[in-house]
Amino acid sequence: MRIPENKIEEIRNLANIVDVISTYVHLKKQGKTYAGLCPFHNDKNPSLKVSEEKQIYKCFVCNAGGNVFNFLMQYKSISFIEAVQEVAEHLGVKLELEKGSSSIVNSELEELYDVNVTAAKYFSNNLLNSRQGEIAREYFKKRNIKTQTQKMFGLGYAFSEWEHFLHYAEEKNVNLAKAMQLGLIDKRNDGSYYDKYRGRIIFPIFSPNGRIIGFGGRILNNAEKAAKYLNSPESPVYLKRKTLYGLFHSKDEIRKLNKAILVEGYMDLIALFQNGVKNVVASSGTSLTEEQIKLLSRFTKNIVVIYDADSAGQHAAMRSIELLLKEDFEVRIVALPEGEDPDSFINQYGKKDFDELVKQADNFLEYQMRIYQQEGKLDSPESQAEVVRELVKSVALIEDELKRNLMIKSISKKFDLREVLVESELDKLLNKKDSQKKRYAGQNPEAPIPHEAEKIKTITRIEAKFEEEIIRLLFEGVEEIQDLIFDNIMPDDLHNPDYRKLSEIALENYRNDIVSPSGIIEKIEDDNLRNIALSLTLNDISISAKHGEEITSAEVTKKNALRYASDVIKKFRITKINEEIENNKIKIKNSETDDNVLELLRLNKELEEEKKAIREENILINEIE
Ligand SMILES: [Zn+2]
């Protein structure tokens, strides 16, 4: 007999571990947790700790611990399924029970979302039902976008009048200052408002969770002297560099197929989706950002990048590819036939041909090589050498050694070079930093290397503390905290192998929508790791208490925890950058060539700027408050 995963989750969420354990052990409240005599060893002092908030327990003497199911399994020597059934019975409910939902109510943000919803309904109604909307309906008809698809993506139309939405908003008692903040209206010099979107097709932009965070508006009449696209400005709900158009609609399919297709425009995405290619996201005009890539990596690490053949951005494509390689993505590239974009292609040739195109996608080496060939760079030996160097530079971005070696092999083959030559080029790039440090440490014993090295060790120790804190936060059971963490930090960023493993497990569960500590702990098979997680999680100092505010309600606690989490994440990121800067400084000190120094100085300047940007980032806080 098998109980579906989501049922188990349901039961786990409904159960109260304190109630269940109390049936067998006398528990006494101690601060935020309960304590009792551990039934799993000969306990004299209450060593068993039970957290109602986190729904886990642990004995600090014999290390027994886990969630409500683990307790029953251990106490009664029963199987996991029996434990689940027992808890269900204990709850007095059948296995199929509805799950309650909880979310942070955030009035400020909610109001912005509400304004967006009002606007989206208005635009959609204009398109679907109004007489004036005929022109927009015609447009979509010409572009082969079915009504059903229009509804699915919430497409709309903004009339060409100057105050039509404004009047509607006033009628609906929309807060106009908020509407302006969201870029829906603007103010004239005389203080009167007017509509920002006029005569435009409207594409609502959804968050991965399906909330409307912004709009893209495409001009209908190309003759008009206005920008082709008008997009919502950044706002507390719309963070452009963290948004991928279409992800809400495509994330399940991306997960299922373990592959994402990246296109450029709204219409490309919608056309593909309508034709059954549903694992697609759009960068919508901007070049791909690191944040977008991290967001996508929650769902897959395989990406097929599709660029218009006539796009001016072939080199921009390369930049995206580099970013993707750095984040350990498996990248493939499709160059469409001249004059085609994904929208026109799928409409003309259909899904089968499109799938075939994706199947035959180039890996990034093949793609780059083709671009260089087009540019005539493969013709002379000199430029060929240049090309090889460029290709090896891309390969150097790949973390996986095996993958790198395969790439080197194919470069050697392609250019008929001895592998060892290409390898040494790669080694140069890979060891540029390290080798210098080592060489000089050996050559110049007077250099203040030991001192500097010590400094780095200290930084790393601080980092270790942050790593611990991040794991604790991952087991806080708050989805929003996990969002924050996985937006900014991936398991690989952690040095401590145990923490890395734990965060991998947490990420895996997060991808499956399991964020409760009791749920994650159930998935940790290694006893040692489970013990680490339980110890960290049941530590006396709770996150919210740390933030130094009175705990008045669960909501305030959650809010504080979020604020604290965003703080820790920021500091962790800054610490990592500091470490890099210090390393570079050592290298500068020991560098033999001016070129190296310049490059390192430039790098450090960039890092300083990045630090500044992180410090000024209010996003995390904004999302919370
Ligand atoms: Zn015990």
XYZ file of C-alpha atoms and ligand atoms in Angstrom:
626
model
C 0.000 0.000 0.000
C 1.180 3.434 -0.875
C 0.023 6.791 0.337
C 0.466 9.579 -2.200
C 3.129 12.100 -1.323
C 0.703 14.994 -1.155
C -1.540 13.056 1.256
C 1.398 12.433 3.546
C 2.225 16.081 3.360
C -1.358 16.919 4.212
C -1.385 14.712 7.279
C 1.986 16.006 8.387
C 0.788 19.573 8.094
C -2.408 18.890 9.966
C -0.865 16.969 12.817
C 0.370 18.650 15.929
C 3.462 16.895 17.161
C 2.910 18.199 20.696
C -0.515 16.571 20.875
C 0.792 13.278 19.538
C 3.869 13.046 21.748
C 1.880 14.216 24.791
C -0.151 11.038 24.498
C 2.969 9.094 25.474
C 5.271 11.537 27.212
C 4.520 14.235 29.728
C 5.579 17.510 28.098
C 6.163 20.809 29.800
C 6.326 24.121 28.046
C 9.718 25.801 28.246
C 9.834 29.064 26.363
C 9.026 28.377 22.784
C 9.501 24.626 22.961
C 8.293 21.710 25.070
C 10.500 19.430 27.079
C 9.975 15.932 28.445
C 11.750 12.781 29.560
C 13.091 11.041 26.512
C 11.451 7.615 26.079
C 14.338 6.360 23.959
C 16.990 6.304 26.625
C 17.051 6.149 30.402
C 16.411 9.831 30.886
C 16.734 11.541 34.263
C 16.469 15.145 33.114
C 14.043 16.177 30.417
C 16.288 15.894 27.345
C 13.561 15.589 24.790
C 12.734 18.815 23.070
C 9.621 19.271 20.981
C 8.954 22.278 18.834
C 5.339 23.006 18.081
C 6.301 25.716 15.643
C 8.594 23.503 13.579
C 6.801 20.224 14.235
C 9.949 18.318 15.068
C 11.526 16.728 18.121
C 14.998 15.803 19.243
C 16.665 14.285 22.240
C 19.841 16.116 23.053
C 21.317 13.096 24.799
C 20.618 10.091 22.590
C 20.064 12.040 19.375
C 16.704 10.467 18.616
C 14.758 12.896 16.520
C 12.580 13.672 13.561
C 8.984 14.584 12.819
C 5.697 13.251 14.105
C 5.917 10.100 11.976
C 9.446 9.330 13.137
C 8.342 9.567 16.737
C 5.583 7.006 16.309
C 7.771 4.718 14.219
C 10.420 4.748 16.894
C 8.129 4.659 19.901
C 5.827 1.921 18.651
C 8.241 0.190 16.284
C 5.853 0.561 13.406
C 6.341 1.272 9.715
C 6.200 4.673 8.123
C 2.821 4.016 6.522
C 1.404 2.768 9.793
C 2.648 5.921 11.441
C 0.930 8.072 8.837
C -2.297 6.149 9.323
C -2.069 6.454 13.063
C -1.610 10.196 12.872
C -4.558 10.453 10.510
C -6.642 8.495 13.000
C -5.348 10.589 15.840
C -6.580 13.623 13.971
C -9.940 11.939 13.597
C -9.913 12.561 9.889
C -9.921 10.491 6.752
C -6.852 10.517 4.596
C -8.407 12.895 2.097
C -8.693 16.180 3.864
C -8.458 19.699 2.669
C -5.323 21.603 3.311
C -5.495 24.962 4.930
C -3.562 27.758 3.370
C -1.493 30.336 5.064
C 0.264 33.289 3.653
C 1.647 36.487 4.909
C -0.922 39.196 4.564
C 0.913 42.213 3.427
C -1.389 45.121 2.978
C 1.059 47.426 1.236
C 2.027 44.916 -1.416
C -1.458 43.517 -1.597
C -2.767 46.913 -2.543
C -0.324 47.126 -5.441
C -1.319 43.666 -6.589
C -4.968 44.664 -6.360
C -4.407 47.695 -8.585
C -2.698 45.476 -11.124
C -5.580 43.016 -11.020
C -8.070 45.820 -11.560
C -6.079 47.073 -14.523
C -5.643 43.590 -15.976
C -9.389 42.940 -15.828
C -10.023 46.269 -17.481
C -7.551 45.627 -20.322
C -8.822 42.102 -20.840
C -12.431 43.254 -20.998
C -11.444 45.911 -23.540
C -9.956 43.238 -25.733
C -12.599 40.583 -25.397
C -15.827 42.525 -25.150
C -15.597 46.152 -26.230
C -16.531 47.547 -29.621
C -13.297 49.522 -29.777
C -11.408 46.344 -29.058
C -12.182 45.056 -32.556
C -8.872 46.380 -33.855
C -7.007 44.389 -31.194
C -9.073 41.266 -31.845
C -8.210 41.635 -35.508
C -4.542 41.872 -34.599
C -4.589 38.645 -32.621
C -6.599 36.931 -35.320
C -3.926 37.889 -37.832
C -1.301 36.571 -35.465
C -3.230 33.312 -34.997
C -3.722 33.756 -31.260
C -6.939 32.047 -30.211
C -9.393 33.637 -27.778
C -8.762 30.848 -25.327
C -5.047 31.631 -25.384
C -5.752 35.333 -24.985
C -7.718 34.536 -21.868
C -5.107 32.162 -20.522
C -2.381 34.784 -20.697
C -4.739 37.557 -19.630
C -4.013 39.541 -22.793
C -5.698 42.885 -23.157
C -6.026 46.128 -25.002
C -5.567 49.751 -23.941
C -7.758 52.217 -25.822
C -6.064 55.061 -27.595
C -7.853 57.670 -25.464
C -5.882 59.578 -22.848
C -8.023 59.121 -19.766
C -10.156 56.061 -20.291
C -8.388 53.855 -17.791
C -8.056 56.795 -15.413
C -11.819 57.251 -15.238
C -12.326 53.536 -14.805
C -9.779 53.507 -11.990
C -11.481 56.432 -10.283
C -14.800 54.654 -10.549
C -13.270 51.592 -8.929
C -11.728 53.689 -6.151
C -8.227 52.743 -7.154
C -5.507 54.532 -5.239
C -4.125 56.753 -8.006
C -0.744 57.233 -6.380
C -0.374 53.458 -6.426
C -1.500 53.278 -10.044
C 1.173 55.820 -10.864
C 3.786 53.905 -8.917
C 2.887 50.907 -11.054
C 3.288 52.923 -14.243
C -0.355 52.649 -15.278
C -0.948 56.385 -15.202
C 1.244 59.457 -15.114
C 0.882 63.072 -14.028
C 0.887 66.165 -16.207
C 2.532 69.397 -15.089
C -0.837 70.755 -14.002
C -1.258 67.813 -11.669
C -3.880 65.971 -13.699
C -3.434 62.309 -14.528
C -3.427 60.516 -17.869
C -3.172 56.918 -19.099
C 0.306 55.619 -19.830
C -0.874 52.735 -22.023
C -2.721 53.992 -25.077
C -3.452 52.121 -28.264
C -1.497 49.137 -27.077
C -1.850 45.379 -26.861
C -1.334 44.476 -23.232
C 0.641 41.508 -21.908
C 0.268 41.090 -18.153
C 3.431 39.845 -16.507
C 2.953 37.199 -13.847
C 5.117 36.221 -10.915
C 6.068 32.535 -10.763
C 3.148 32.159 -8.372
C 0.685 33.679 -10.773
C 0.288 37.168 -9.398
C 0.185 40.106 -11.792
C 3.285 42.159 -11.195
C 3.483 44.332 -14.308
C 2.492 44.876 -17.914
C 4.108 44.967 -21.291
C 2.348 47.039 -23.928
C 2.962 46.711 -27.638
C 1.908 49.579 -29.875
C -0.841 48.593 -32.314
C -0.409 51.283 -34.883
C 3.195 51.175 -35.963
C 2.858 54.519 -37.702
C 2.453 56.226 -34.374
C 5.484 58.001 -33.011
C 5.767 56.006 -29.839
C 8.050 53.291 -28.544
C 7.118 49.874 -29.873
C 7.050 48.471 -26.365
C 6.141 50.121 -23.112
C 6.845 48.139 -19.967
C 5.939 48.680 -16.341
C 8.649 50.360 -14.299
C 10.368 48.595 -11.437
C 8.133 48.540 -8.389
C 7.987 46.703 -5.090
C 6.066 43.959 -6.862
C 7.938 44.014 -10.177
C 11.651 43.327 -10.151
C 12.641 43.056 -13.773
C 15.916 41.284 -13.418
C 14.214 38.616 -11.352
C 11.306 38.065 -13.686
C 10.964 35.633 -16.539
C 7.934 36.116 -18.705
C 5.769 33.022 -18.947
C 7.350 31.104 -16.102
C 4.081 30.884 -14.208
C 2.454 29.134 -17.147
C 5.404 26.971 -18.065
C 7.047 25.980 -14.804
C 5.258 22.652 -14.414
C 6.102 21.602 -17.938
C 9.697 22.769 -17.493
C 9.973 20.632 -14.401
C 8.338 17.709 -16.115
C 10.533 17.816 -19.220
C 13.537 19.028 -17.230
C 14.236 21.490 -19.980
C 13.403 25.104 -20.692
C 13.289 26.895 -24.005
C 14.273 30.536 -23.895
C 12.846 32.967 -26.415
C 12.979 36.719 -26.686
C 9.463 38.070 -27.004
C 5.991 37.779 -25.500
C 4.460 36.756 -28.808
C 7.111 34.090 -29.385
C 6.279 32.544 -26.067
C 2.529 32.674 -26.523
C 2.673 31.275 -30.052
C 4.854 28.365 -28.928
C 2.678 27.690 -25.918
C -0.491 27.672 -28.001
C 1.118 25.183 -30.339
C 1.931 22.801 -27.525
C 5.511 23.836 -26.754
C 4.840 24.646 -23.127
C 8.251 24.568 -21.471
C 9.102 28.036 -22.652
C 10.114 31.299 -20.983
C 10.946 34.710 -22.391
C 13.575 37.151 -21.300
C 11.311 39.781 -22.893
C 13.762 42.151 -24.455
C 16.365 42.493 -21.757
C 19.442 40.368 -21.877
C 19.377 37.486 -19.464
C 20.363 38.319 -15.893
C 22.018 36.176 -13.281
C 18.922 36.432 -11.136
C 16.717 35.148 -13.921
C 19.055 32.219 -14.394
C 18.988 31.420 -10.681
C 15.226 31.585 -10.767
C 15.100 29.186 -13.680
C 17.560 26.841 -12.027
C 14.886 26.051 -9.469
C 13.075 24.198 -12.199
C 15.755 22.900 -14.525
C 19.390 23.177 -15.486
C 18.845 22.416 -19.143
C 18.149 25.259 -21.471
C 17.699 25.706 -25.185
C 18.282 29.288 -26.209
C 16.471 30.471 -29.313
C 17.497 33.688 -30.942
C 16.094 35.281 -34.049
C 18.520 34.732 -36.879
C 18.272 38.362 -37.838
C 18.711 39.521 -34.256
C 21.381 42.097 -33.785
C 22.115 40.404 -30.529
C 24.186 37.433 -31.555
C 26.915 38.626 -29.262
C 24.327 39.369 -26.619
C 23.354 35.739 -27.058
C 26.923 34.781 -26.302
C 26.822 36.807 -23.114
C 23.700 34.977 -22.014
C 25.403 31.719 -22.820
C 28.393 32.637 -20.696
C 26.162 33.464 -17.759
C 24.331 30.188 -18.185
C 27.557 28.205 -18.357
C 28.739 29.863 -15.176
C 25.574 28.740 -13.428
C 26.263 25.228 -14.605
C 23.479 25.057 -17.162
C 23.547 22.621 -20.026
C 23.166 25.093 -22.884
C 22.020 24.460 -26.414
C 21.349 27.054 -29.046
C 18.942 27.162 -31.938
C 19.484 29.646 -34.696
C 16.279 29.975 -36.678
C 16.293 30.276 -40.454
C 16.908 33.800 -41.680
C 13.849 35.999 -41.355
C 12.034 33.678 -38.946
C 11.229 34.106 -35.295
C 9.753 31.384 -33.063
C 6.292 32.859 -33.578
C 6.439 32.806 -37.372
C 8.242 29.488 -37.431
C 5.761 27.527 -35.361
C 2.821 29.049 -37.182
C 4.269 28.112 -40.511
C 5.856 24.729 -39.802
C 4.112 23.446 -36.675
C 5.228 21.722 -33.504
C 6.843 18.710 -35.108
C 9.321 20.740 -37.097
C 9.960 22.959 -34.135
C 10.684 19.966 -31.906
C 13.060 18.699 -34.566
C 14.834 22.043 -34.576
C 15.235 21.896 -30.812
C 16.466 18.342 -31.032
C 19.193 19.404 -33.406
C 20.221 22.395 -31.373
C 23.923 23.197 -31.329
C 25.927 23.064 -28.180
C 27.505 26.387 -27.410
C 30.822 25.516 -29.044
C 29.198 24.644 -32.320
C 27.170 27.812 -32.116
C 30.106 30.082 -31.402
C 32.120 28.423 -34.111
C 29.377 29.070 -36.621
C 29.199 32.741 -35.672
C 32.965 33.073 -36.061
C 32.766 31.356 -39.391
C 30.124 33.800 -40.567
C 32.394 36.598 -39.506
C 35.222 35.122 -41.527
C 37.343 34.537 -38.483
C 38.222 30.989 -39.376
C 40.000 31.968 -42.540
C 43.428 33.124 -41.371
C 45.674 31.295 -38.895
C 45.971 34.441 -36.752
C 42.255 34.936 -36.279
C 41.869 31.185 -35.835
C 44.176 31.337 -32.854
C 42.045 34.147 -31.536
C 38.908 32.044 -31.986
C 40.430 29.078 -30.177
C 41.290 31.326 -27.275
C 37.749 32.695 -27.163
C 36.272 29.205 -27.252
C 38.550 27.988 -24.495
C 37.519 30.995 -22.437
C 33.921 29.806 -22.580
C 34.964 26.279 -21.705
C 36.829 27.600 -18.672
C 33.498 28.789 -17.285
C 32.227 25.242 -16.950
C 32.712 23.803 -13.481
C 32.415 20.173 -14.433
C 35.843 18.835 -15.341
C 34.536 15.974 -17.419
C 32.409 18.304 -19.491
C 35.340 20.629 -19.931
C 37.542 17.827 -21.206
C 34.981 16.759 -23.759
C 34.761 20.320 -25.005
C 38.517 20.564 -25.266
C 38.559 17.372 -27.278
C 36.078 18.737 -29.755
C 37.900 22.053 -30.093
C 41.152 20.206 -30.799
C 39.464 18.049 -33.355
C 37.758 20.913 -35.072
C 40.934 22.945 -35.431
C 43.162 19.963 -35.912
C 45.248 20.976 -32.927
C 46.988 18.706 -30.497
C 44.798 18.351 -27.422
C 47.633 19.200 -25.131
C 47.905 22.617 -26.764
C 44.286 23.451 -26.149
C 44.508 22.001 -22.662
C 47.439 24.179 -21.774
C 45.435 27.201 -22.948
C 42.645 26.109 -20.636
C 45.028 25.494 -17.751
C 46.385 28.972 -18.204
C 42.925 30.414 -17.764
C 41.948 28.136 -14.911
C 45.122 28.543 -12.926
C 45.838 32.145 -13.737
C 44.848 33.218 -10.275
C 46.009 30.273 -8.178
C 49.305 29.626 -9.859
C 50.452 33.185 -9.418
C 49.732 33.074 -5.755
C 51.558 29.812 -5.286
C 54.516 30.755 -7.393
C 55.092 33.947 -5.544
C 54.547 32.502 -2.156
C 57.376 30.146 -2.962
C 59.666 32.660 -4.577
C 59.400 35.469 -2.162
C 59.349 34.332 1.444
C 59.390 37.944 2.642
C 56.100 38.726 1.016
C 53.343 39.195 3.568
C 51.489 36.190 2.291
C 50.972 34.397 5.618
C 49.436 37.494 7.079
C 47.113 37.916 4.144
C 46.235 34.272 4.208
C 45.237 34.596 7.814
C 42.939 37.412 6.927
C 41.207 35.239 4.399
C 40.803 32.492 6.909
C 39.028 34.919 9.238
C 36.676 35.962 6.526
C 35.971 32.360 5.825
C 35.147 31.773 9.454
C 32.579 34.540 9.343
C 31.277 32.945 6.248
C 31.006 29.631 8.037
C 28.818 31.298 10.623
C 26.592 32.694 7.901
C 26.396 29.282 6.287
C 25.136 27.833 9.518
C 22.587 30.600 9.746
C 21.411 29.965 6.214
C 20.794 26.308 6.999
C 18.881 27.304 10.099
C 16.787 29.629 7.963
C 16.113 26.882 5.449
C 14.572 24.874 8.267
C 12.487 27.761 9.475
C 9.518 26.447 7.516
C 8.706 29.725 5.812
C 8.335 29.510 2.066
C 9.130 33.178 1.577
C 12.463 32.698 3.325
C 13.302 29.815 1.039
C 12.343 31.987 -1.918
C 14.812 34.592 -0.717
C 17.566 32.093 -0.118
C 17.244 30.191 -3.371
C 16.955 33.434 -5.293
C 20.409 34.360 -4.072
C 22.268 31.330 -2.826
C 22.645 27.906 -4.352
C 23.929 24.832 -2.494
C 27.209 25.102 -4.361
C 27.851 28.489 -2.794
C 28.306 26.808 0.584
C 31.730 25.550 1.663
C 30.703 23.220 4.443
C 29.916 19.878 2.764
C 27.234 18.954 5.314
C 25.489 22.278 4.859
C 25.792 21.951 1.115
C 24.140 18.550 1.258
C 21.410 19.818 3.563
C 20.672 22.763 1.351
C 20.561 20.443 -1.655
C 17.957 18.361 0.121
C 16.056 21.494 1.087
C 16.196 22.725 -2.502
C 15.001 19.404 -3.822
C 12.028 19.568 -1.460
C 11.455 23.215 -2.214
C 11.154 22.282 -5.878
C 8.464 19.852 -4.811
C 6.738 22.484 -2.706
C 7.802 20.975 0.602
C 9.137 23.686 2.876
C 8.150 22.609 6.385
C 11.079 21.508 8.556
C 9.211 18.334 9.454
C 8.762 17.618 5.762
C 12.368 18.219 4.817
C 13.689 16.243 7.757
C 11.649 13.275 6.655
C 13.687 13.268 3.423
C 17.113 13.287 5.075
C 18.327 9.724 5.083
C 21.743 10.250 6.595
C 21.527 10.161 10.404
C 24.391 12.542 10.908
C 22.906 15.128 8.574
C 19.500 14.764 10.139
C 21.033 15.321 13.517
C 22.787 18.472 12.349
C 19.580 19.823 10.905
C 17.601 19.035 14.045
C 20.211 20.580 16.324
C 20.375 23.756 14.307
C 16.637 23.989 14.071
C 15.912 23.337 17.724
C 18.602 25.665 18.944
C 17.378 27.873 21.759
C 17.842 31.092 19.922
C 15.005 31.382 17.521
C 15.407 33.492 14.438
C 12.651 35.910 15.250
C 13.827 36.422 18.807
C 17.212 37.278 17.392
C 15.801 40.171 15.570
C 15.179 41.687 18.934
C 11.524 42.505 18.759
C 8.634 41.448 20.872
C 6.793 38.561 19.403
C 3.172 39.456 19.237
C 1.726 37.225 16.589
C 2.749 34.507 14.223
C 2.656 37.049 11.459
C 5.027 39.464 13.128
C 7.317 36.555 13.902
C 7.292 35.562 10.286
C 7.950 39.088 9.163
C 10.875 39.443 11.526
C 12.270 36.160 10.396
C 12.020 37.310 6.791
C 13.742 40.548 7.564
C 16.444 38.701 9.418
C 16.815 36.241 6.568
C 17.253 38.968 4.005
C 19.874 40.501 6.245
C 21.819 37.269 6.547
C 21.641 36.637 2.813
C 22.921 40.104 2.018
C 25.773 39.751 4.471
C 26.638 36.337 3.171
C 26.810 37.627 -0.382
C 28.928 40.577 0.687
C 31.253 38.318 2.653
C 31.751 36.168 -0.399
C 32.576 39.208 -2.498
C 34.974 40.482 0.161
C 36.757 37.195 0.062
C 37.166 37.484 -3.668
C 38.381 41.064 -3.409
C 40.986 40.103 -0.819
C 42.178 37.288 -3.028
C 42.530 39.651 -5.921
C 44.478 42.101 -3.804
C 47.001 39.431 -2.993
C 47.274 38.633 -6.645
C 47.759 42.287 -7.484
C 50.538 42.486 -4.999
C 52.267 39.527 -6.573
C 51.484 40.102 -10.182
C 54.353 40.329 -12.623
C 52.626 42.048 -15.503
C 50.764 45.333 -15.657
C 48.062 43.733 -17.726
C 47.190 41.389 -14.932
C 47.083 44.192 -12.429
C 44.779 46.250 -14.585
C 42.468 43.340 -15.109
C 42.421 42.580 -11.385
C 41.824 46.204 -10.495
C 38.976 46.352 -12.949
C 37.581 43.162 -11.448
C 37.790 44.553 -7.938
C 36.099 47.734 -9.005
C 33.253 45.679 -10.392
C 33.085 43.681 -7.208
C 32.955 46.850 -5.139
C 30.098 48.053 -7.280
C 28.313 44.793 -6.870
C 28.724 45.107 -3.129
C 27.298 48.566 -3.228
C 24.375 47.336 -5.255
C 23.696 44.581 -2.733
C 23.815 47.056 0.126
C 21.374 49.318 -1.626
C 19.123 46.487 -2.558
C 15.866 47.179 -0.863
C 14.175 44.520 -2.810
C 14.392 41.925 -0.157
C 12.996 44.241 2.425
C 10.443 45.638 0.017
C 9.137 42.225 -0.668
C 8.531 41.819 2.992
C 7.205 45.095 4.168
Zn 17.026 10.334 24.392
